[in-house]
Short mmCIF file of N, CA and C in Angstrom, two decimals:
data_model
loop_
_atom_site.label_atom_id
_atom_site.label_comp_id
_atom_site.label_asym_id
_atom_site.label_seq_id
_atom_site.Cartn_x
_atom_site.Cartn_y
_atom_site.Cartn_z
N THR A 1 0.82 -1.20 0.00
CA THR A 1 0.00 0.00 0.00
C THR A 1 0.86 1.26 0.00
N ASP A 2 2.15 1.12 0.20
CA ASP A 2 3.04 2.27 0.33
C ASP A 2 3.76 2.53 -0.99
N ARG A 3 3.23 3.47 -1.75
CA ARG A 3 3.79 3.77 -3.07
C ARG A 3 5.25 4.20 -3.00
N VAL A 4 5.59 5.04 -2.04
CA VAL A 4 6.97 5.53 -1.90
C VAL A 4 7.92 4.36 -1.63
N ARG A 5 7.49 3.42 -0.82
CA ARG A 5 8.33 2.25 -0.52
C ARG A 5 8.58 1.43 -1.78
N VAL A 6 7.54 1.26 -2.59
CA VAL A 6 7.70 0.51 -3.84
C VAL A 6 8.64 1.25 -4.78
N GLU A 7 8.47 2.56 -4.91
CA GLU A 7 9.34 3.35 -5.79
C GLU A 7 10.80 3.31 -5.31
N THR A 8 11.02 3.38 -4.01
CA THR A 8 12.37 3.30 -3.45
C THR A 8 12.99 1.94 -3.75
N PHE A 9 12.19 0.87 -3.59
CA PHE A 9 12.68 -0.47 -3.91
C PHE A 9 13.05 -0.57 -5.38
N CYS A 10 12.19 -0.07 -6.26
CA CYS A 10 12.46 -0.14 -7.70
C CYS A 10 13.77 0.57 -8.05
N GLN A 11 13.99 1.72 -7.45
CA GLN A 11 15.24 2.45 -7.69
C GLN A 11 16.45 1.65 -7.22
N SER A 12 16.31 0.99 -6.08
CA SER A 12 17.45 0.26 -5.52
C SER A 12 17.81 -0.97 -6.34
N VAL A 13 16.84 -1.58 -7.01
CA VAL A 13 17.13 -2.77 -7.81
C VAL A 13 17.23 -2.48 -9.30
N GLY A 14 16.95 -1.24 -9.67
CA GLY A 14 17.09 -0.85 -11.07
C GLY A 14 15.99 -1.37 -11.98
N HIS A 15 14.80 -1.61 -11.44
CA HIS A 15 13.67 -2.06 -12.25
C HIS A 15 12.47 -1.15 -12.00
N ASP A 16 11.69 -0.95 -13.02
CA ASP A 16 10.48 -0.16 -12.89
C ASP A 16 9.29 -1.10 -12.79
N ILE A 17 8.78 -1.27 -11.59
CA ILE A 17 7.65 -2.16 -11.34
C ILE A 17 6.44 -1.28 -11.07
N PRO A 18 5.34 -1.51 -11.77
CA PRO A 18 4.17 -0.64 -11.55
C PRO A 18 3.60 -0.80 -10.15
N TRP A 19 3.07 0.29 -9.61
CA TRP A 19 2.42 0.28 -8.30
C TRP A 19 0.92 0.42 -8.51
N TYR A 20 0.15 -0.33 -7.77
CA TYR A 20 -1.31 -0.26 -7.83
C TYR A 20 -1.85 -0.09 -6.41
N ALA A 21 -2.85 0.75 -6.27
CA ALA A 21 -3.51 0.91 -4.98
C ALA A 21 -4.22 -0.40 -4.62
N PRO A 22 -4.41 -0.67 -3.33
CA PRO A 22 -5.04 -1.93 -2.91
C PRO A 22 -6.41 -2.19 -3.57
N HIS A 23 -7.17 -1.15 -3.83
CA HIS A 23 -8.50 -1.34 -4.43
C HIS A 23 -8.44 -1.62 -5.93
N ALA A 24 -7.26 -1.59 -6.54
CA ALA A 24 -7.11 -1.75 -7.98
C ALA A 24 -6.60 -3.13 -8.38
N LEU A 25 -6.90 -4.14 -7.58
CA LEU A 25 -6.38 -5.48 -7.84
C LEU A 25 -6.81 -6.01 -9.21
N LYS A 26 -8.08 -5.89 -9.52
CA LYS A 26 -8.55 -6.41 -10.82
C LYS A 26 -7.86 -5.70 -11.98
N ARG A 27 -7.67 -4.39 -11.86
CA ARG A 27 -6.98 -3.64 -12.92
C ARG A 27 -5.53 -4.09 -13.02
N MET A 28 -4.88 -4.33 -11.87
CA MET A 28 -3.50 -4.79 -11.87
C MET A 28 -3.37 -6.14 -12.60
N ILE A 29 -4.27 -7.06 -12.28
CA ILE A 29 -4.23 -8.38 -12.93
C ILE A 29 -4.40 -8.23 -14.43
N ARG A 30 -5.36 -7.41 -14.83
CA ARG A 30 -5.64 -7.21 -16.26
C ARG A 30 -4.46 -6.54 -16.97
N GLU A 31 -3.96 -5.46 -16.42
CA GLU A 31 -2.91 -4.69 -17.09
C GLU A 31 -1.56 -5.42 -17.12
N THR A 32 -1.27 -6.20 -16.10
CA THR A 32 0.01 -6.92 -16.07
C THR A 32 -0.10 -8.30 -16.72
N ARG A 33 -1.32 -8.67 -17.09
CA ARG A 33 -1.60 -9.99 -17.68
C ARG A 33 -1.03 -11.10 -16.80
N ALA A 34 -1.31 -10.98 -15.51
CA ALA A 34 -0.80 -11.95 -14.53
C ALA A 34 -1.38 -13.34 -14.80
N ASP A 35 -0.56 -14.35 -14.65
CA ASP A 35 -1.07 -15.72 -14.71
C ASP A 35 -1.07 -16.37 -13.33
N THR A 36 -0.33 -15.76 -12.39
CA THR A 36 -0.30 -16.24 -11.01
C THR A 36 -0.42 -15.04 -10.08
N LEU A 37 -1.22 -15.21 -9.03
CA LEU A 37 -1.40 -14.17 -8.03
C LEU A 37 -0.95 -14.72 -6.68
N ILE A 38 -0.04 -14.04 -6.02
CA ILE A 38 0.37 -14.41 -4.68
C ILE A 38 -0.35 -13.48 -3.71
N VAL A 39 -1.15 -14.06 -2.84
CA VAL A 39 -1.96 -13.30 -1.89
C VAL A 39 -1.24 -13.25 -0.55
N ALA A 40 -0.83 -12.05 -0.15
CA ALA A 40 -0.17 -11.84 1.13
C ALA A 40 -0.55 -10.44 1.61
N GLY A 41 -1.23 -10.38 2.70
CA GLY A 41 -1.67 -9.09 3.22
C GLY A 41 -2.50 -9.31 4.46
N PRO A 42 -3.27 -8.31 4.85
CA PRO A 42 -4.12 -8.47 6.03
C PRO A 42 -5.06 -9.67 5.85
N ASP A 43 -5.21 -10.46 6.89
CA ASP A 43 -5.99 -11.71 6.82
C ASP A 43 -7.38 -11.51 6.22
N GLY A 44 -8.04 -10.44 6.58
CA GLY A 44 -9.41 -10.20 6.12
C GLY A 44 -9.53 -9.92 4.64
N THR A 45 -8.42 -9.66 3.95
CA THR A 45 -8.46 -9.38 2.51
C THR A 45 -8.19 -10.61 1.65
N HIS A 46 -7.72 -11.69 2.25
CA HIS A 46 -7.29 -12.85 1.47
C HIS A 46 -8.40 -13.40 0.58
N ALA A 47 -9.57 -13.66 1.13
CA ALA A 47 -10.64 -14.27 0.34
C ALA A 47 -11.01 -13.41 -0.85
N ARG A 48 -11.13 -12.11 -0.63
CA ARG A 48 -11.49 -11.20 -1.73
C ARG A 48 -10.44 -11.24 -2.85
N HIS A 49 -9.18 -11.28 -2.47
CA HIS A 49 -8.12 -11.33 -3.47
C HIS A 49 -8.05 -12.70 -4.15
N ILE A 50 -8.27 -13.77 -3.39
CA ILE A 50 -8.30 -15.11 -3.98
C ILE A 50 -9.40 -15.19 -5.03
N VAL A 51 -10.59 -14.73 -4.69
CA VAL A 51 -11.72 -14.76 -5.61
C VAL A 51 -11.43 -13.93 -6.86
N ALA A 52 -10.86 -12.74 -6.68
CA ALA A 52 -10.53 -11.90 -7.84
C ALA A 52 -9.53 -12.60 -8.75
N GLY A 53 -8.52 -13.23 -8.15
CA GLY A 53 -7.54 -13.96 -8.96
C GLY A 53 -8.15 -15.13 -9.70
N LEU A 54 -8.96 -15.92 -9.02
CA LEU A 54 -9.61 -17.05 -9.68
C LEU A 54 -10.55 -16.59 -10.78
N ASP A 55 -11.32 -15.53 -10.51
CA ASP A 55 -12.22 -14.99 -11.54
C ASP A 55 -11.47 -14.52 -12.78
N ALA A 56 -10.23 -14.07 -12.59
CA ALA A 56 -9.41 -13.60 -13.71
C ALA A 56 -8.66 -14.74 -14.40
N GLY A 57 -8.81 -15.95 -13.89
CA GLY A 57 -8.14 -17.10 -14.50
C GLY A 57 -6.73 -17.33 -14.01
N CYS A 58 -6.36 -16.71 -12.91
CA CYS A 58 -5.01 -16.87 -12.37
C CYS A 58 -4.90 -18.12 -11.51
N ASP A 59 -3.69 -18.68 -11.45
CA ASP A 59 -3.35 -19.60 -10.38
C ASP A 59 -3.16 -18.73 -9.16
N VAL A 60 -3.61 -19.18 -7.99
CA VAL A 60 -3.53 -18.36 -6.79
C VAL A 60 -2.78 -19.11 -5.70
N ILE A 61 -1.80 -18.44 -5.13
CA ILE A 61 -1.03 -18.94 -3.99
C ILE A 61 -1.32 -17.97 -2.86
N THR A 62 -1.70 -18.50 -1.70
CA THR A 62 -2.02 -17.61 -0.59
C THR A 62 -1.31 -18.02 0.69
N GLU A 63 -1.04 -17.01 1.51
CA GLU A 63 -0.50 -17.29 2.83
C GLU A 63 -1.63 -17.69 3.76
N LYS A 64 -1.28 -18.15 4.95
CA LYS A 64 -2.28 -18.50 5.95
C LYS A 64 -2.68 -17.26 6.73
N PRO A 65 -3.87 -17.19 7.21
CA PRO A 65 -5.00 -18.06 6.92
C PRO A 65 -5.59 -17.71 5.56
N MET A 66 -6.03 -18.73 4.88
CA MET A 66 -6.63 -18.52 3.56
C MET A 66 -7.91 -17.71 3.67
N VAL A 67 -8.71 -18.02 4.67
CA VAL A 67 -9.98 -17.32 4.93
C VAL A 67 -10.12 -17.14 6.44
N ILE A 68 -11.05 -16.26 6.86
CA ILE A 68 -11.19 -16.03 8.30
C ILE A 68 -12.57 -16.38 8.84
N ASP A 69 -13.50 -16.75 7.96
CA ASP A 69 -14.83 -17.15 8.46
C ASP A 69 -15.53 -18.03 7.42
N CYS A 70 -16.67 -18.59 7.82
CA CYS A 70 -17.40 -19.52 6.96
C CYS A 70 -17.90 -18.85 5.68
N LYS A 71 -18.29 -17.60 5.77
CA LYS A 71 -18.75 -16.87 4.58
C LYS A 71 -17.64 -16.82 3.52
N GLN A 72 -16.42 -16.55 3.95
CA GLN A 72 -15.31 -16.51 3.01
C GLN A 72 -14.99 -17.90 2.45
N VAL A 73 -15.15 -18.93 3.26
CA VAL A 73 -14.95 -20.31 2.77
C VAL A 73 -15.91 -20.56 1.60
N ARG A 74 -17.17 -20.20 1.80
CA ARG A 74 -18.17 -20.43 0.74
C ARG A 74 -17.87 -19.62 -0.51
N GLN A 75 -17.37 -18.40 -0.36
CA GLN A 75 -17.02 -17.57 -1.52
C GLN A 75 -15.92 -18.21 -2.35
N VAL A 76 -14.89 -18.71 -1.68
CA VAL A 76 -13.78 -19.35 -2.39
C VAL A 76 -14.22 -20.68 -2.99
N GLN A 77 -14.96 -21.49 -2.22
CA GLN A 77 -15.42 -22.78 -2.73
C GLN A 77 -16.29 -22.60 -3.97
N LYS A 78 -17.12 -21.59 -3.98
CA LYS A 78 -18.00 -21.34 -5.13
C LYS A 78 -17.16 -21.12 -6.39
N ARG A 79 -16.06 -20.36 -6.28
CA ARG A 79 -15.21 -20.11 -7.44
C ARG A 79 -14.48 -21.38 -7.86
N LEU A 80 -14.04 -22.16 -6.88
CA LEU A 80 -13.29 -23.37 -7.19
C LEU A 80 -14.15 -24.41 -7.90
N ARG A 81 -15.43 -24.45 -7.59
CA ARG A 81 -16.32 -25.41 -8.25
C ARG A 81 -16.48 -25.12 -9.75
N HIS A 82 -16.25 -23.88 -10.13
CA HIS A 82 -16.43 -23.49 -11.52
C HIS A 82 -15.15 -23.66 -12.35
N LEU A 83 -14.07 -24.12 -11.73
CA LEU A 83 -12.82 -24.29 -12.47
C LEU A 83 -12.79 -25.60 -13.20
#
């Protein structure tokens, strides 16, 4: 979420990596043509990001916990059944 931190990192490694605001995940997947999404962030955001990645056709790798409640389990399971 820290644009300045990303820009500082890019300068230190000599690569220009695009920065996207947290709410722009779908746009990031589309514009970067991602085929794999690694989900790592606040626990409560994992399910939403997993679902967005699956809906976009990405392979999704997530840190623990994958979900934090039964509602999120059902959201992820629903997407997985359609694969």
